[in-house]
XYZ file of C-alpha atoms in Angstrom:
463
model
C 0.035 -0.132 -0.044
C 2.571 2.389 1.035
C 4.319 1.862 -2.453
C 1.257 2.410 -4.356
C 0.629 5.670 -2.870
C 4.026 6.568 -3.475
C 3.491 5.935 -7.047
C 0.126 8.027 -7.086
C 2.279 10.939 -5.253
C 4.786 10.744 -7.963
C 2.273 10.508 -10.894
C 0.412 13.395 -9.590
C 3.866 15.205 -9.573
C 4.639 14.453 -12.771
C 1.144 15.635 -14.235
C 1.509 18.759 -11.959
C 4.684 19.807 -13.578
C 3.751 19.324 -17.289
C 0.480 21.083 -16.916
C 2.132 24.031 -15.244
C 5.194 23.618 -17.911
C 2.557 23.638 -20.537
C 0.707 26.807 -19.061
C 3.738 28.944 -18.834
C 4.883 28.141 -22.062
C 1.523 29.109 -23.434
C 1.766 32.610 -21.675
C 5.434 33.014 -22.959
C 4.470 32.116 -26.379
C 1.183 33.925 -26.739
C 3.356 37.293 -25.250
C 5.961 36.566 -28.009
C 3.531 36.062 -31.005
C 1.805 39.504 -29.688
C 4.883 41.246 -29.819
C 6.048 39.774 -33.108
C 2.658 40.661 -34.580
C 3.162 44.329 -33.593
C 6.522 44.419 -34.835
C 5.716 43.307 -38.478
C 2.581 45.433 -38.541
C 4.812 48.526 -37.462
C 7.273 47.471 -40.128
C 4.769 47.097 -43.012
C 2.571 49.902 -42.272
C 4.310 53.613 -43.015
C 4.334 56.135 -40.395
C 3.010 58.753 -42.451
C -0.149 56.630 -43.036
C -0.571 55.871 -39.296
C -0.348 59.673 -38.485
C -2.962 60.752 -41.315
C -5.552 57.877 -39.913
C -5.052 59.432 -36.606
C -5.807 62.864 -37.856
C -8.807 61.772 -39.661
C -10.479 59.697 -37.187
C -9.575 61.912 -34.432
C -7.920 59.381 -32.277
C -4.939 59.935 -30.359
C -1.828 57.442 -30.362
C -1.781 55.263 -27.493
C -0.484 57.280 -24.229
C 0.551 56.460 -20.894
C -2.088 57.255 -18.205
C -2.172 60.629 -16.867
C -1.580 60.738 -13.224
C -1.799 64.268 -12.095
C -3.366 63.942 -8.842
C -6.666 65.623 -10.184
C -8.130 62.188 -9.772
C -6.880 59.538 -7.253
C -5.133 56.513 -9.527
C -6.256 53.146 -9.175
C -3.235 50.891 -8.924
C -3.382 47.191 -9.889
C -1.038 44.634 -7.974
C -0.687 41.348 -9.213
C -0.104 38.000 -7.259
C 2.398 35.226 -7.390
C 4.017 34.432 -10.694
C 2.347 37.607 -12.043
C 3.866 40.869 -13.908
C 3.324 44.399 -14.275
C 3.193 47.030 -17.371
C 6.259 46.184 -19.515
C 6.948 42.898 -18.849
C 5.847 39.936 -21.407
C 5.314 42.365 -24.317
C 1.750 43.712 -24.431
C 0.395 40.751 -22.594
C -1.728 42.365 -19.480
C -1.566 40.427 -16.234
C -5.253 41.719 -15.793
C -6.521 40.911 -19.160
C -6.584 44.659 -20.259
C -8.858 45.798 -17.209
C -6.705 48.854 -16.864
C -7.968 50.292 -20.068
C -11.420 50.842 -18.521
C -9.707 54.084 -16.445
C -7.413 57.206 -17.694
C -5.863 56.659 -14.222
C -4.491 53.323 -13.905
C -1.014 51.856 -12.794
C 0.097 48.437 -13.364
C 3.606 48.191 -11.015
C 5.877 45.122 -11.830
C 6.809 43.464 -8.608
C 8.885 40.440 -8.099
C 6.751 37.464 -8.875
C 8.024 35.276 -6.224
C 9.654 37.568 -3.730
C 8.208 37.884 -0.189
C 5.254 40.023 0.921
C 7.590 42.376 2.897
C 9.695 42.708 -0.059
C 7.060 43.124 -2.911
C 5.208 46.085 -0.579
C 8.779 47.961 -0.425
C 8.993 47.746 -3.895
C 5.469 49.017 -4.420
C 6.263 52.221 -2.318
C 9.273 53.148 -4.371
C 7.717 52.475 -7.523
C 4.889 54.973 -6.597
C 7.063 57.488 -4.705
C 10.583 57.340 -6.867
C 14.037 56.469 -5.553
C 15.969 53.259 -5.085
C 14.070 50.556 -3.124
C 15.019 50.113 0.187
C 14.390 46.900 1.656
C 15.273 47.741 5.170
C 18.705 47.363 6.888
C 17.914 44.710 9.527
C 15.364 42.701 7.344
C 18.046 42.656 4.460
C 20.764 41.481 7.046
C 18.433 38.659 8.458
C 17.732 37.268 4.876
C 21.239 37.692 3.444
C 20.275 39.937 0.522
C 21.170 43.824 -0.570
C 19.444 46.393 1.158
C 18.978 48.458 -2.019
C 17.382 47.330 -5.040
C 15.920 49.031 -8.522
C 16.231 52.862 -8.797
C 13.139 54.507 -10.046
C 14.484 57.846 -11.306
C 10.768 59.210 -10.996
C 8.057 58.001 -8.877
C 4.674 56.955 -10.926
C 2.760 59.113 -8.489
C 5.538 61.093 -6.728
C 2.843 63.361 -5.104
C 1.469 60.522 -3.269
C 0.425 61.599 0.197
C -2.898 61.708 2.628
C -4.068 64.636 0.253
C -3.331 62.770 -2.969
C -4.727 59.225 -1.878
C -4.273 55.882 -3.721
C -7.265 52.961 -4.716
C -5.319 49.832 -4.450
C -6.671 46.489 -6.047
C -5.193 43.209 -5.551
C -5.042 39.909 -7.071
C -4.158 36.779 -4.896
C -1.145 37.537 -3.016
C -1.364 41.193 -4.376
C -4.092 41.792 -1.805
C -1.513 41.126 1.321
C 1.027 43.073 -0.543
C -1.219 46.281 -0.024
C -2.180 45.535 3.482
C 1.579 45.035 4.116
C 2.413 48.495 2.468
C -0.430 50.311 4.087
C 0.582 48.917 7.927
C 4.172 50.050 6.706
C 2.932 53.816 5.964
C 1.059 53.577 9.544
C 4.223 52.434 11.257
C 6.267 55.057 9.169
C 8.483 52.666 8.155
C 10.230 54.255 5.064
C 13.220 56.280 5.928
C 13.002 59.866 4.597
C 9.546 59.846 4.833
C 8.327 60.661 8.457
C 4.709 61.721 7.483
C 3.650 58.464 5.763
C 0.011 57.522 7.161
C -2.357 54.531 6.813
C -4.566 57.466 5.037
C -2.433 57.398 2.001
C -4.450 54.489 1.082
C -8.089 55.443 0.237
C -9.580 52.056 -0.687
C -8.348 48.505 -0.759
C -10.241 45.756 -3.035
C -9.106 42.278 -2.715
C -9.811 39.976 -5.744
C -9.323 36.392 -4.853
C -6.981 37.806 -2.043
C -4.439 35.588 -0.302
C -5.803 37.569 3.015
C -5.634 34.335 5.449
C -3.138 31.760 3.743
C -3.972 28.750 1.698
C -3.717 24.789 2.296
C -2.550 24.704 -1.236
C 0.963 25.681 -0.183
C 1.247 22.193 1.237
C 0.093 20.259 -1.804
C 2.478 21.994 -3.745
C 5.321 21.240 -1.345
C 5.530 23.437 1.788
C 5.906 21.413 5.161
C 2.982 21.792 7.337
C 5.104 20.661 10.292
C 7.288 23.410 9.240
C 6.017 26.185 6.840
C 9.084 27.798 5.812
C 10.659 24.546 4.557
C 9.808 22.459 1.372
C 9.440 18.789 1.230
C 12.233 16.948 -0.453
C 10.458 16.070 -3.802
C 7.575 18.461 -4.640
C 6.316 20.795 -7.320
C 8.182 23.629 -5.681
C 11.343 22.029 -5.611
C 11.198 21.662 -9.570
C 10.163 25.876 -9.454
C 12.963 26.245 -7.384
C 15.619 24.682 -9.318
C 14.467 26.254 -12.606
C 14.255 29.851 -10.822
C 17.699 29.548 -9.817
C 19.161 28.264 -12.928
C 17.211 31.244 -14.972
C 18.598 33.938 -12.364
C 21.987 32.416 -12.453
C 22.116 32.742 -16.173
C 20.842 36.124 -16.105
C 20.304 36.437 -19.874
C 19.444 40.237 -19.980
C 16.909 40.160 -22.891
C 15.145 37.045 -20.914
C 14.836 38.719 -17.891
C 13.758 42.050 -19.412
C 10.827 40.020 -20.805
C 10.044 38.624 -17.377
C 11.812 38.733 -14.035
C 11.076 36.543 -10.606
C 12.303 39.540 -8.616
C 15.376 38.023 -6.980
C 17.981 40.506 -8.378
C 18.690 41.782 -4.830
C 20.043 38.212 -4.033
C 22.677 38.720 -6.509
C 22.512 35.162 -7.900
C 24.070 35.765 -11.221
C 26.763 33.913 -12.530
C 29.290 36.875 -12.797
C 28.789 37.217 -8.599
C 28.310 33.576 -7.498
C 30.477 31.175 -10.284
C 29.801 27.676 -10.266
C 30.444 27.363 -6.820
C 27.604 30.017 -5.973
C 25.688 27.895 -8.055
C 25.928 24.462 -6.463
C 25.358 26.549 -3.080
C 22.135 27.513 -4.288
C 21.169 24.307 -5.755
C 22.204 22.322 -2.508
C 19.712 24.948 -0.744
C 22.408 26.584 1.497
C 21.885 30.129 0.448
C 19.434 32.563 -1.552
C 15.952 33.278 -0.896
C 14.699 29.537 -0.800
C 17.193 29.084 1.867
C 16.445 31.707 4.151
C 12.608 31.669 3.174
C 12.635 35.274 2.080
C 10.100 34.250 -0.547
C 6.381 34.381 -1.607
C 5.389 30.838 -0.440
C 6.234 30.777 3.283
C 4.062 34.093 3.260
C 0.992 31.888 1.797
C 1.146 29.201 4.254
C -1.776 29.312 6.850
C 0.953 29.728 9.749
C 2.810 32.113 8.110
C -0.077 34.594 7.113
C -1.235 34.436 10.704
C 2.039 35.557 11.850
C 2.280 38.310 9.096
C -1.681 39.176 10.292
C -0.741 39.551 13.897
C 0.702 42.828 12.990
C -1.661 44.186 10.166
C -4.788 46.379 10.789
C -7.734 47.179 9.444
C -7.972 51.136 9.368
C -10.624 53.587 10.127
C -10.479 55.660 7.014
C -9.962 53.337 4.449
C -12.781 51.116 2.498
C -12.436 47.577 2.098
C -14.077 45.217 -0.418
C -13.160 41.752 -1.099
C -14.192 39.227 -3.692
C -14.080 35.683 -2.783
C -14.117 32.971 -5.226
C -14.895 29.231 -5.214
C -15.304 26.393 -7.654
C -16.886 23.646 -5.425
C -20.237 22.804 -3.966
C -21.696 20.347 -1.485
C -22.848 17.318 -2.665
C -24.430 14.766 -0.431
C -22.438 16.174 2.375
C -19.252 16.361 0.500
C -17.386 18.923 -0.951
C -16.876 18.320 -4.422
C -15.869 20.556 -7.636
C -18.678 22.513 -8.835
C -17.813 22.015 -12.508
C -15.531 19.753 -14.881
C -15.209 21.966 -17.866
C -15.525 25.474 -16.083
C -12.272 24.718 -14.205
C -9.030 25.809 -15.993
C -7.028 22.681 -16.528
C -4.107 24.284 -14.203
C -6.334 24.299 -11.595
C -8.720 21.283 -11.397
C -6.393 18.757 -9.835
C -5.458 21.092 -7.029
C -9.440 22.154 -6.465
C -10.262 18.422 -5.973
C -7.185 17.897 -3.913
C -7.931 21.205 -1.427
C -11.448 19.917 -0.778
C -9.794 16.962 0.940
C -7.061 18.441 2.744
C -6.597 17.095 6.177
C -4.197 18.782 8.754
C -2.038 15.794 10.022
C -3.511 14.787 13.460
C -0.345 15.404 15.159
C 0.401 18.728 14.552
C -0.827 21.310 16.771
C -3.622 23.749 15.137
C -2.452 26.600 13.505
C -5.435 28.715 15.508
C -8.095 28.225 18.247
C -11.397 26.474 16.722
C -9.578 25.369 13.721
C -11.608 22.650 11.361
C -10.422 21.322 8.152
C -14.147 21.225 6.741
C -13.864 25.402 7.078
C -11.154 25.023 4.438
C -12.740 22.700 2.033
C -13.982 25.341 -0.347
C -11.471 26.805 -2.784
C -10.929 28.279 -6.114
C -7.805 25.605 -6.994
C -5.442 28.248 -5.521
C -7.010 30.122 -2.398
C -9.665 28.696 0.076
C -13.168 30.672 -0.034
C -12.511 31.362 3.779
C -9.352 32.941 2.888
C -10.463 35.274 0.728
C -13.541 37.224 2.394
C -11.821 39.363 5.102
C -9.121 38.864 7.552
C -9.891 36.029 9.989
C -7.407 34.953 11.958
C -5.554 35.369 14.278
C -8.129 37.958 14.798
C -11.170 38.494 13.049
C -11.716 42.135 11.410
C -15.053 43.739 10.932
C -16.745 42.280 7.900
C -20.114 42.627 5.986
C -21.354 39.865 3.479
C -22.720 41.497 0.572
C -25.839 39.838 -1.218
C -26.939 43.193 -3.167
C -24.674 45.766 -4.177
C -27.256 48.354 -2.867
C -27.265 47.343 0.595
C -23.775 48.640 1.319
C -24.109 52.096 -0.091
C -23.026 54.508 1.245
C -20.024 52.829 2.018
C -18.366 52.516 5.871
C -14.748 52.795 6.177
C -13.059 50.444 8.310
C -15.024 46.984 7.011
C -14.591 44.470 4.870
C -17.281 44.155 2.481
C -17.259 40.734 0.581
C -18.812 38.970 -2.011
C -18.558 35.433 -3.175
C -18.678 34.822 -6.699
C -18.658 31.459 -8.744
C -15.118 31.294 -10.381
C -11.721 30.079 -10.423
C -8.576 31.705 -9.348
C -7.301 33.017 -12.857
C -11.112 33.665 -14.107
C -10.766 37.307 -14.060
C -7.083 37.863 -15.172
C -4.847 36.930 -18.069
C -7.777 36.068 -20.611
C -10.798 38.080 -20.405
C -12.804 35.865 -22.966
C -12.816 33.031 -20.267
C -14.955 35.408 -17.938
C -16.944 37.327 -20.990
C -19.176 39.732 -19.836
C -18.808 38.636 -15.984
C -15.262 40.329 -16.739
C -16.915 43.697 -17.530
C -19.399 43.600 -14.763
C -16.828 42.807 -12.301
C -13.999 45.652 -13.468
C -16.733 48.299 -13.913
C -18.219 47.526 -10.623
C -14.781 47.820 -9.040
C -13.750 50.957 -10.563
C -17.109 52.796 -10.529
C -17.117 51.873 -6.773
C -13.505 53.818 -6.092
C -14.896 56.744 -8.580
C -18.485 57.219 -6.984
C -18.496 55.511 -3.471
C -15.240 55.545 -1.860
C -14.202 59.168 -1.144
C -13.458 61.012 2.079
C -14.505 64.644 2.308
C -16.722 65.856 -0.760
C -17.947 63.750 -3.611
C -15.199 62.754 -6.341
C -15.089 64.840 -9.690
C -16.995 64.184 -12.598
C -14.384 62.316 -15.032
C -14.231 63.213 -18.644
C -17.006 61.455 -20.744
C -18.446 60.112 -17.391
C -21.925 61.099 -16.270
C -23.355 60.943 -12.793
């Protein structure tokens, strides 16, 4: 029997690896194909012809969003393995949702770096300057204190009088919460006037607010949440990421970057011996635990959440997703063809999660059955609002009209039938639901989330 279970585990690992690899290749090839088509179109279309068409049609060339402080910008923060504007060519992580409003920013943060490091990167992306990961943090985790330099901040006037709306998908939601706590704690050297009021609203889309049991299926150890199992999907990913960063092929890293540049893993700085050290797990982010997966375990999130507050002047809204249902008292996937192939196996596995009986409970009142409903990446209980170790004020929204006027300091949440990537990457999958979701988010930011006076009417917008 043990041999049979071992065979099943290896088979599942093989299938998961193939599915994830094929999906990654699909994303990469789609981005390359889009770039090539754009390049060919530009090459065969004369510039003078383009200009005359724009003059006749009245259309202006594609421009960056106008972020001048007249209207609070909306910042879309991607999740794990995600990317911002400028990566993967013209591909959009948020499937083009940023085009629905003229005041949207889509930062590119480390796709596998820790919640802490990504929050620091997000601050300097907006304010400008060189990313400072913090002296103490950098010494503890063995990486450079300073990172990328932003010659000009994307919203340099950001302060309590010029606040921002944030929308975070998956781990991006937790990045926003950590950033807000850092602002409240005045954790950025040289910026003594920061406060939680710099953030006007937080929208969590399938947000990792309380961790996920998927981390254990992917390879994190329940008994030691910062360490991976010897053989697992995450170990395969770890090896690939280390080699990718060690080779440091410039054009490839410009196209997609895991975000570990501040760990100095490239071959010029580490050599062959350094690569061996990294692969053996003696150095680097995977050795110290300063990467995203430990932060997404239930235990890691509880540790993080114990330092995070819900602030009284900020509006909070959350969309929790699930692709499961109860059938004869058993939690099962709610669809076969409606779940993305990348997530189907995990949806099924997560419905059957059982915490090892010999381990202490992660929090008082923990029950396995509370964590059965999921969207293939996160458990639905994790996405509604911060719950553990202390539950934050919340309100389940059945009808939008019941929550207006919005009350700050309260987590409004909805539960949607969707898998974890339903509203990103490929908008055709969600169809009309895509527009309903993002139109609702942007409208709430523009018309219902404000502090002193009603927001100004935007051009081409009617009250």
